[in-house]
Coordinates of C-alpha atoms and ligand atoms in Angstrom, one line a residue:
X5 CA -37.5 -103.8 -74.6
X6 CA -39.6 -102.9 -71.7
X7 CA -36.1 -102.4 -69.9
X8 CA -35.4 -99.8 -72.4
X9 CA -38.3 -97.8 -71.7
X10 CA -37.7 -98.1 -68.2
X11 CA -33.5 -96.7 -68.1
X12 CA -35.6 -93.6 -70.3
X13 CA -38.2 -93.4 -67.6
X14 CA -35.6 -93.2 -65.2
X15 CA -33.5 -90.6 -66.7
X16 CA -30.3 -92.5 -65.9
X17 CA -28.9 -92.9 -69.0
X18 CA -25.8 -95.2 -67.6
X19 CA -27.5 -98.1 -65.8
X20 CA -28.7 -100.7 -67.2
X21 CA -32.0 -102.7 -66.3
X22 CA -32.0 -106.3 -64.8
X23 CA -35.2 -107.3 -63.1
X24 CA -38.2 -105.5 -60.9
X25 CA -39.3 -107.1 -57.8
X26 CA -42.6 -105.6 -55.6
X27 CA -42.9 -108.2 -53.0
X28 CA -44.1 -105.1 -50.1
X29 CA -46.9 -103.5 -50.7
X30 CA -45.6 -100.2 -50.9
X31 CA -42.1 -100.1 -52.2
X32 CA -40.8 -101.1 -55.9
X33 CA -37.5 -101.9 -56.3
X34 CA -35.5 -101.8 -59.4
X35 CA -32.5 -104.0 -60.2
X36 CA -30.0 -102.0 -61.7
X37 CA -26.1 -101.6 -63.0
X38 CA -23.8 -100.4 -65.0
X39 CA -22.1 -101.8 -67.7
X40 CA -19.0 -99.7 -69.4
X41 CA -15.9 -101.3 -70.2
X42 CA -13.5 -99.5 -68.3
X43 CA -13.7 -96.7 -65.8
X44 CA -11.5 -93.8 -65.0
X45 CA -10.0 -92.8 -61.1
X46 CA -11.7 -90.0 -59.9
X47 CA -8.3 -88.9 -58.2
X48 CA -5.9 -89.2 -61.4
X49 CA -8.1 -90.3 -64.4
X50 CA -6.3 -93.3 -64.6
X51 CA -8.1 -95.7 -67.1
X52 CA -8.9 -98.7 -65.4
X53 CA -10.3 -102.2 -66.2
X54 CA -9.7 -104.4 -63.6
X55 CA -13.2 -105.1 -61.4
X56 CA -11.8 -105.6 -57.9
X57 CA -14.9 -105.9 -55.8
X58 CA -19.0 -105.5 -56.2
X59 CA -21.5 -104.2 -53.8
X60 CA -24.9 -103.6 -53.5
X61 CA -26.6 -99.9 -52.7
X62 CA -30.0 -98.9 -52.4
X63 CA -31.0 -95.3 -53.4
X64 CA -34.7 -94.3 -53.0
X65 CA -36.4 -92.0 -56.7
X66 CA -39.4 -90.1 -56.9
X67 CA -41.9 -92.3 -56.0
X68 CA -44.4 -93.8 -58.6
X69 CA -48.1 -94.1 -58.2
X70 CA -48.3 -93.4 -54.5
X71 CA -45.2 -96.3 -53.9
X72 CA -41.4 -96.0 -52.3
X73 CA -39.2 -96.3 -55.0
X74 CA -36.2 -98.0 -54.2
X75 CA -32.9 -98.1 -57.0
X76 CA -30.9 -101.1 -55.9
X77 CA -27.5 -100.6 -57.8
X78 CA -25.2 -103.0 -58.3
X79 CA -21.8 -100.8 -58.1
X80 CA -18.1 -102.0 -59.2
X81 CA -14.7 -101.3 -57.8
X82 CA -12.1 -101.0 -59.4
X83 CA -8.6 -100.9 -59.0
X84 CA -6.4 -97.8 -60.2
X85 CA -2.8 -98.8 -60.8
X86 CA -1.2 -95.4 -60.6
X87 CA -2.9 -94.6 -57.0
X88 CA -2.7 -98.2 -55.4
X89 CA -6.1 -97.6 -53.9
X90 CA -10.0 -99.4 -55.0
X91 CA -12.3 -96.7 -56.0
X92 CA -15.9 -97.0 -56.6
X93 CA -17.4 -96.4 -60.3
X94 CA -19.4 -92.8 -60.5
X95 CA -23.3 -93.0 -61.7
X96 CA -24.4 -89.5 -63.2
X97 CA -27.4 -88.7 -61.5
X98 CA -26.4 -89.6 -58.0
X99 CA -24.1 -87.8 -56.0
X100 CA -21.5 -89.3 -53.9
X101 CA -22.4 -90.3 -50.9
X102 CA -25.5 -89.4 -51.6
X103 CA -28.9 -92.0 -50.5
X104 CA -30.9 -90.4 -53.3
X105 CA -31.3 -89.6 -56.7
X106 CA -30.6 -85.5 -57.6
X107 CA -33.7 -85.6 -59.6
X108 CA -35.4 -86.8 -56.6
X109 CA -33.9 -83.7 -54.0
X110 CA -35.0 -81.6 -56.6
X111 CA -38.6 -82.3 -57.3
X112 CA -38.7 -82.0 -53.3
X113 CA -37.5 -78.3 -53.8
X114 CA -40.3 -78.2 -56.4
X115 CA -42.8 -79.4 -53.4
X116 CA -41.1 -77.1 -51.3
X117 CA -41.6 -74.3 -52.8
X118 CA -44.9 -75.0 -54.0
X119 CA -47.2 -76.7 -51.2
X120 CA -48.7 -74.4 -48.7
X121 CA -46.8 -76.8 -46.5
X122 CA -44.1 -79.2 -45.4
X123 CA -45.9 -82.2 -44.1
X124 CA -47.5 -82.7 -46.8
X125 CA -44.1 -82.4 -49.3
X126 CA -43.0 -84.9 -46.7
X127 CA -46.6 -87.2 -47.0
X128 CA -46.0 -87.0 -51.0
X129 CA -42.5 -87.7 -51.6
X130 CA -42.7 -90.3 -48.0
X131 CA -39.6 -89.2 -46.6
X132 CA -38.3 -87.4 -43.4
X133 CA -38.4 -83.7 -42.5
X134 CA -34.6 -83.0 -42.6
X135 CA -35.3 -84.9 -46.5
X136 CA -36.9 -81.8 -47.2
X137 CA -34.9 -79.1 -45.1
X138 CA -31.7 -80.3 -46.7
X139 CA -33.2 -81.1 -50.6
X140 CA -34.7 -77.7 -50.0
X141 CA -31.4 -75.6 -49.5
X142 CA -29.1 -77.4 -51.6
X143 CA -31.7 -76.3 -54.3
X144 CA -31.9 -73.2 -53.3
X145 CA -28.3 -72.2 -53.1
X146 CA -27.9 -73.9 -56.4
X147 CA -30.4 -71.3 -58.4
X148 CA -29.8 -68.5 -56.1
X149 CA -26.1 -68.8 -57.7
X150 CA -27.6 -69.2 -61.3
X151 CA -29.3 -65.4 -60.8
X152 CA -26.5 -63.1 -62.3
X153 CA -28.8 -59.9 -62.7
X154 CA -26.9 -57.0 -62.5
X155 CA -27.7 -54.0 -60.1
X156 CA -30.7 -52.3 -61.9
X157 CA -30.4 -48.5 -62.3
X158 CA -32.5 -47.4 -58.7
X159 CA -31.5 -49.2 -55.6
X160 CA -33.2 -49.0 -52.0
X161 CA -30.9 -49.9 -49.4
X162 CA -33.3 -50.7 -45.4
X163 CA -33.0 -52.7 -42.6
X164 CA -34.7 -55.2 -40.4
X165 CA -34.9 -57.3 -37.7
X166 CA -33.9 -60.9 -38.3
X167 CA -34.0 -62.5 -34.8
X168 CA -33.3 -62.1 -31.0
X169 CA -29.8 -62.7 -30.0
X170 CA -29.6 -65.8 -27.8
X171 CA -26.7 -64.4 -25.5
X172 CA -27.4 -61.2 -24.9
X173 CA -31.4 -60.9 -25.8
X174 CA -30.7 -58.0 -28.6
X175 CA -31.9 -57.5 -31.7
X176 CA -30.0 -58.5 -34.8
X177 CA -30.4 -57.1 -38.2
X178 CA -30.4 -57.9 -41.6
X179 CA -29.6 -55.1 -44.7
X180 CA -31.4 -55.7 -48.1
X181 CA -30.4 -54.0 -51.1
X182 CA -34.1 -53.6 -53.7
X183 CA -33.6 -53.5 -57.5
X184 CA -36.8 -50.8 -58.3
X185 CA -36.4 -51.8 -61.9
X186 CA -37.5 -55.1 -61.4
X187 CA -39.0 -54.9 -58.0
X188 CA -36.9 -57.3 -56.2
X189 CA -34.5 -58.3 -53.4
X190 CA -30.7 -58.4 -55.0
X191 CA -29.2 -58.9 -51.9
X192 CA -29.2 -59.6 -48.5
X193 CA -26.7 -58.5 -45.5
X194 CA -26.3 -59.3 -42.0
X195 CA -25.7 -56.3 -39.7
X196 CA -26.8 -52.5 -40.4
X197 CA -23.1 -51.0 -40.6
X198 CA -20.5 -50.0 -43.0
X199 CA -18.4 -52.5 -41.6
X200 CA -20.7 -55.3 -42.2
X201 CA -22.0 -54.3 -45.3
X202 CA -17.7 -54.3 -46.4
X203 CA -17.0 -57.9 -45.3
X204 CA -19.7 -58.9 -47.4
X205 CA -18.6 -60.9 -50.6
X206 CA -21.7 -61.5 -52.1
X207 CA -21.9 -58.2 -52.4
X208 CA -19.3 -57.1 -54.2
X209 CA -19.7 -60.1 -56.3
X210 CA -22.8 -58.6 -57.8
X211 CA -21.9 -57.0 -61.7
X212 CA -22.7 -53.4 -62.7
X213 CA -22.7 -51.1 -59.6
X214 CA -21.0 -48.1 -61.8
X215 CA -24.0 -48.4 -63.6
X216 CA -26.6 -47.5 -60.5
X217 CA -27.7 -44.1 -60.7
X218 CA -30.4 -43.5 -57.6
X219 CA -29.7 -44.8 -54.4
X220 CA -32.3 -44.3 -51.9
X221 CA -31.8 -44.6 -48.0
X222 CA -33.7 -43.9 -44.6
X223 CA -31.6 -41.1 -42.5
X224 CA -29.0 -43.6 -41.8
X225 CA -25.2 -42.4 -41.6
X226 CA -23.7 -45.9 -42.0
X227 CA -25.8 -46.5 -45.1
X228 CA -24.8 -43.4 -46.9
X229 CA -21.2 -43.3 -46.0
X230 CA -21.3 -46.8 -47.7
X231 CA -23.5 -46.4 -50.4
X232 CA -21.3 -43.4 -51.7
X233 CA -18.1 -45.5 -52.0
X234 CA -20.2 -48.6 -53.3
X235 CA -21.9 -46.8 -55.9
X236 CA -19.4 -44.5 -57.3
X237 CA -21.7 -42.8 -59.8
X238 CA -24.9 -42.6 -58.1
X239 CA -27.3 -39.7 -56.4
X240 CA -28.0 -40.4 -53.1
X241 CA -31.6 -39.2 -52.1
X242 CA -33.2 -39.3 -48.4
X243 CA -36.6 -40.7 -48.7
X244 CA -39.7 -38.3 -47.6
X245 CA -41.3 -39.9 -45.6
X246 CA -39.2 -41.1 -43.2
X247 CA -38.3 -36.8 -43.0
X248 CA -42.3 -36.0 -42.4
X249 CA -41.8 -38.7 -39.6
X250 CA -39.5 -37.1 -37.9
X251 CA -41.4 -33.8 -37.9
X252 CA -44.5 -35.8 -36.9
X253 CA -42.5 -37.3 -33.8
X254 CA -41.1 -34.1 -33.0
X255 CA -44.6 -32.6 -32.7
X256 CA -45.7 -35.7 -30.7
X257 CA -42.6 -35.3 -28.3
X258 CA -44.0 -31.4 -28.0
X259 CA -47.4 -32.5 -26.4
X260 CA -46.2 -35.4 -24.5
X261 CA -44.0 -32.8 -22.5
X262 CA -47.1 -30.3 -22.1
X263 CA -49.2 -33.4 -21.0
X264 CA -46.9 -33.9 -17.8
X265 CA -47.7 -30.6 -16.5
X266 CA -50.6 -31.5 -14.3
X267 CA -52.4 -28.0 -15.1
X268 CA -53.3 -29.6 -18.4
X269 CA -55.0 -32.9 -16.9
X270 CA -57.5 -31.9 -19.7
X271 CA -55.1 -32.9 -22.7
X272 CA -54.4 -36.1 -20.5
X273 CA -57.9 -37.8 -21.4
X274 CA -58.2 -40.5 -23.5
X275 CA -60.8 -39.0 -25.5
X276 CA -59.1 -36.3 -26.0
X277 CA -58.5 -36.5 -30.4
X278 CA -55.7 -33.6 -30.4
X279 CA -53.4 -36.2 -31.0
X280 CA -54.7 -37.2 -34.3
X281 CA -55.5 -33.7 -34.8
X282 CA -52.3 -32.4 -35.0
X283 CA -50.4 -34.9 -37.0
X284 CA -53.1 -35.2 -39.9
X285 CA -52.4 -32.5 -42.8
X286 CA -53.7 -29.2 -42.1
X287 CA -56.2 -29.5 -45.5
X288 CA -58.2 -31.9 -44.3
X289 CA -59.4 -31.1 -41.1
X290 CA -62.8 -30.2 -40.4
X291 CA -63.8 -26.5 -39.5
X292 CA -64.6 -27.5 -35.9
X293 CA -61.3 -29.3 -36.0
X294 CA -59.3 -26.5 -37.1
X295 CA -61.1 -24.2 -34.3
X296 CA -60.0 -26.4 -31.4
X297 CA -56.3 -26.7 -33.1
X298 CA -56.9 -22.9 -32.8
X299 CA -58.3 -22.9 -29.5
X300 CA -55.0 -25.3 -28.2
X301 CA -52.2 -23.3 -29.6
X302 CA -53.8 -20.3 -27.8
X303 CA -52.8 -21.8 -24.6
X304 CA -49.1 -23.2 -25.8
X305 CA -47.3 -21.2 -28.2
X306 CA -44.7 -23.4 -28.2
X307 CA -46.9 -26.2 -29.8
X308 CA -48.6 -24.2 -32.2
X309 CA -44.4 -23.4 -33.3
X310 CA -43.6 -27.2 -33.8
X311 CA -47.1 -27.4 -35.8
X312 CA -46.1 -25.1 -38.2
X313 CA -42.9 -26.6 -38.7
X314 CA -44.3 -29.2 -39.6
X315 CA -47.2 -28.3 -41.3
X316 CA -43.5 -26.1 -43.8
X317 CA -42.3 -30.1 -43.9
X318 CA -45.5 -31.6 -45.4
X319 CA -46.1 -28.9 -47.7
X320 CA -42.5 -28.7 -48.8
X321 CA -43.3 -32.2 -50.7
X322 CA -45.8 -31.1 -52.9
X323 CA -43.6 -28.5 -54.5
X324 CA -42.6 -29.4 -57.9
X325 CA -38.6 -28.7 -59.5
X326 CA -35.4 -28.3 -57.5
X327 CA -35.0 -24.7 -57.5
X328 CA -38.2 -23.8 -56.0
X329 CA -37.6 -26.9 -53.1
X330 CA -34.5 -25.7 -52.0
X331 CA -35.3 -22.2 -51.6
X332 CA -38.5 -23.2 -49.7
X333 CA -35.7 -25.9 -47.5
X334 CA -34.1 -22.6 -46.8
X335 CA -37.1 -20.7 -45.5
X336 CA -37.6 -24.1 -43.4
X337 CA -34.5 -23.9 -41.8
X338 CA -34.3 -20.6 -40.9
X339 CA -37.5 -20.4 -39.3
X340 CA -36.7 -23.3 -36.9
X341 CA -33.5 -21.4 -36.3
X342 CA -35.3 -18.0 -35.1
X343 CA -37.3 -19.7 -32.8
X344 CA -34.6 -21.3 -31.0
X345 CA -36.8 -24.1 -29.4
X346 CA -35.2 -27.2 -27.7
X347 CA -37.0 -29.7 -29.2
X348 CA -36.7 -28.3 -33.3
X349 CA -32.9 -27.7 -33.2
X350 CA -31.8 -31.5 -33.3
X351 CA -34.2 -32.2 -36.7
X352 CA -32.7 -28.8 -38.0
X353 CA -29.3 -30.1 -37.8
X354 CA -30.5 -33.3 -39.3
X355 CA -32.3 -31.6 -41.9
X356 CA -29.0 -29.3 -43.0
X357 CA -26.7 -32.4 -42.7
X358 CA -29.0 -34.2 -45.1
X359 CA -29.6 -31.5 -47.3
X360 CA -28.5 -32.7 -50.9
X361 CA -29.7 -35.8 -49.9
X362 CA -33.0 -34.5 -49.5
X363 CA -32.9 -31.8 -52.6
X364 CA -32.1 -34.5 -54.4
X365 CA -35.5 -36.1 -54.1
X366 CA -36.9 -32.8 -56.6
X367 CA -34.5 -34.4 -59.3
X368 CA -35.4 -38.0 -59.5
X369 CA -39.2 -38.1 -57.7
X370 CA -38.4 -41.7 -56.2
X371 CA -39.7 -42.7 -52.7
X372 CA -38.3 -45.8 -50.2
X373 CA -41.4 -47.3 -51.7
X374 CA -40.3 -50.4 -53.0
X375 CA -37.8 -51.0 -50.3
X376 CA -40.6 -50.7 -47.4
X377 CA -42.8 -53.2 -49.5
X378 CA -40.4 -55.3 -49.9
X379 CA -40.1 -55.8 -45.9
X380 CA -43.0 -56.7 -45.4
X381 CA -42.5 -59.6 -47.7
X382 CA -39.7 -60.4 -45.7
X383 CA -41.6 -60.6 -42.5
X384 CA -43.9 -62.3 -43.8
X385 CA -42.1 -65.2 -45.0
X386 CA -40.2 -65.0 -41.2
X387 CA -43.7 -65.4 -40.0
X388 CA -44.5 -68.3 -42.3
X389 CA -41.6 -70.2 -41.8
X390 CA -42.2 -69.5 -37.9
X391 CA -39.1 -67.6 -38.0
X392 CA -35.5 -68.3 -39.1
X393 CA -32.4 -69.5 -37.1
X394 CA -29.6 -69.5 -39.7
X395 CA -28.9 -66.3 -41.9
X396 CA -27.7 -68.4 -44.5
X397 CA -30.9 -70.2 -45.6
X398 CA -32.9 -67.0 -44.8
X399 CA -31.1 -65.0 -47.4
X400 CA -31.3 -67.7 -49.8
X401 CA -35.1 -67.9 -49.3
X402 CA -35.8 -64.3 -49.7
X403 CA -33.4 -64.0 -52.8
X404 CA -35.0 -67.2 -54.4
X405 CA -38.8 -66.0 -53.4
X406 CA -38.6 -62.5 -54.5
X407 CA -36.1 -62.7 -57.6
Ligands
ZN519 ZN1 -5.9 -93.0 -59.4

């Protein structure tokens, strides 16, 4: 009777109970084996009755009241006629091969995910490190591959850095693809170019990208050339702010290069809070603060040029409906292409070969948002996990932690 109880405990609805034995202190073993009539050959599902050997194997279960527990299994072999070869009888619940039970691996991954950390999924379930690393992955992989969401209708496509190359000390990337409709990672690439992002599989294996509507980048050619062939149906829209960064560095660049001259040592000083100054929005700055703006673009015209460029940029934003936006983009551009200034003609040409891209922001009033959050999440869980050496298993954990 009590065996009875014990197979249910177990959840190994095959075996069979013989006896219990806890001579250590800190291990129970279970006696166990199966008892069906006949088996059939893994290779050719044969039937099969003959028993042709027995042996002994010891599999180690969730551990009970603070004790190893150790399964010992008393497994047959039997003989398949068709294939001329012994083969060992399958027990559902144990892989093949495998030294432990699958319910085991996977109340690790429970551990795993759940402790704030390892050692002490490895003090509660008493077993080794690489216990956990591999229970952990083979979990993970397993409901990664259950999450079938389709692409949702917004998508944020970013970058960034995974790790250091070990060869050649540079930087390597990772691409993730953000569903805004339900706020998390779909997908996660190695490299940042078309061509990676097209030998992909997992990629393309994902349902519904005729259905995606918005897809919003960082000015990144490789990303839009992409994204307009991946996404057949969808607007493409540059996200603002990485545009007002691009004016802000522009403006930066500007008083770096007045700084060298040595006639204005003045601007040089530490103290000195132009720098601020200038890249904060012209609305809330003090009166004193806009007076010594004033007082600095009295001695460079040039500055005071890129300042206002800017200042077109910023405001540009807060204008509402497409119409009015792209006749203001207009008046942007050809302003920055009367003054014919080094510096403003490279973000000009950027701005014009963006344009839709950028107009298209008036339409849908989506920002890159989501996308930026969700790297930070990203880096933190590199920081957590004290960094990542496979791309594999840090895609999975991304896609399993923010799904
Ligand atoms: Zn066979």
């Amino acid at each position: 009777m009590l065996g009875k109880h014990l197979n249910n405990l177990l959840g190994l609805p095959e075996l069979e109970f013989i006896k219990k034995s806890s001579h250590h202190k800190n291990t129970f073993t279970l006696y166990l084996q199966k008892k069906t009539k006949l088996e059939y050959c893994p290779k050719c599902a044969t039937k099969s009755t003959t028993c042709y050997d027995k042996r002994e194997v010891t599999i180690k279960d969730i551990p009970l009241r603070g004790k190893v527990v150790h399964l010992k299994i008393t497994k047959r072999r039997f003989y398949c006629k068709s294939c001329k070869k012994p083969f060992t009888e399958p027990i559902q619940g144990i892989r093949k091969g495998f030294k432990s039970t699958t319910r085991f691996r996977k109340h690790i991954f429970w551990c795993a995910s759940n402790f704030d950390n390892l050692k002490n999924v490895q003090i509660k379930n008493k077993c080794s490190s690489w216990m956990v690393y591999t229970s952990f992955y083979e979990h993970a992989e397993l409901e990664v591959r259950k999450l079938q969401n389709p692409w949702g209708k917004t998508v944020g496509i970013d970058e960034h850095s995974f790790i250091r190359n070990v060869k050649y000390g540079h930087k390597e990337f990772v691409t993730i693809f953000v569903d805004y409709n339900k706020s998390r990672i779909r997908e996660v690439v190695k490299g940042r170019y078309e061509s990676d992002f097209r030998r992909d599989e997992n990629l393309y294996n994902i349902p519904g990208r005729e259905n995606v509507q918005n897809v919003i980048t960082d000015f990144a050619p490789s990303m839009r050339s992409f994204a307009k062939s991946f996404f057949p149906n969808a607007k493409l829209i540059a996200d603002k702010f990485h545009l007002v960064r691009l004016a802000n560095n522009m403006v930066n660049l500007k008083r770096l290069e007045i700084m060298k001259d040595p006639k204005n040592s003045i601007l040089k000083s530490r103290k000195n809070p132009l720098r601020k100054m200038l890249l904060m929005n012209s609305k809330k700055l003090k009166f004193s603060q806009q007076r010594a703006l004033m007082y600095t673009f009295d001695l460079h015209r040039e500055l005071e040029a890129f300042y206002k460029v800017k200042e077109m940029i910023v405001n540009l934003y807060n204008i509402r409906g497409y119409k009015r936006a792209k006749k203001a983009f207009a008046q942007i551009t050809n302003f920055m292409s009367s003054l014919k200034m080094k510096g403003l003609q490279s973000l000009r040409r950027t701005m014009l070969d963006w344009k839709q891209e950028i107009l298209n922001y008036f339409k849908r009033r989506v920002t890159n948002g989501k996308t930026e959050g969700s790297n930070r999440k990203a880096k933190l869980i590199q920081r957590q996990a004290y960094g990542f050496k496979k791309l594999p298993n840090y895609r999975l954990k991304l896609i399993y932690l923010c799904r």
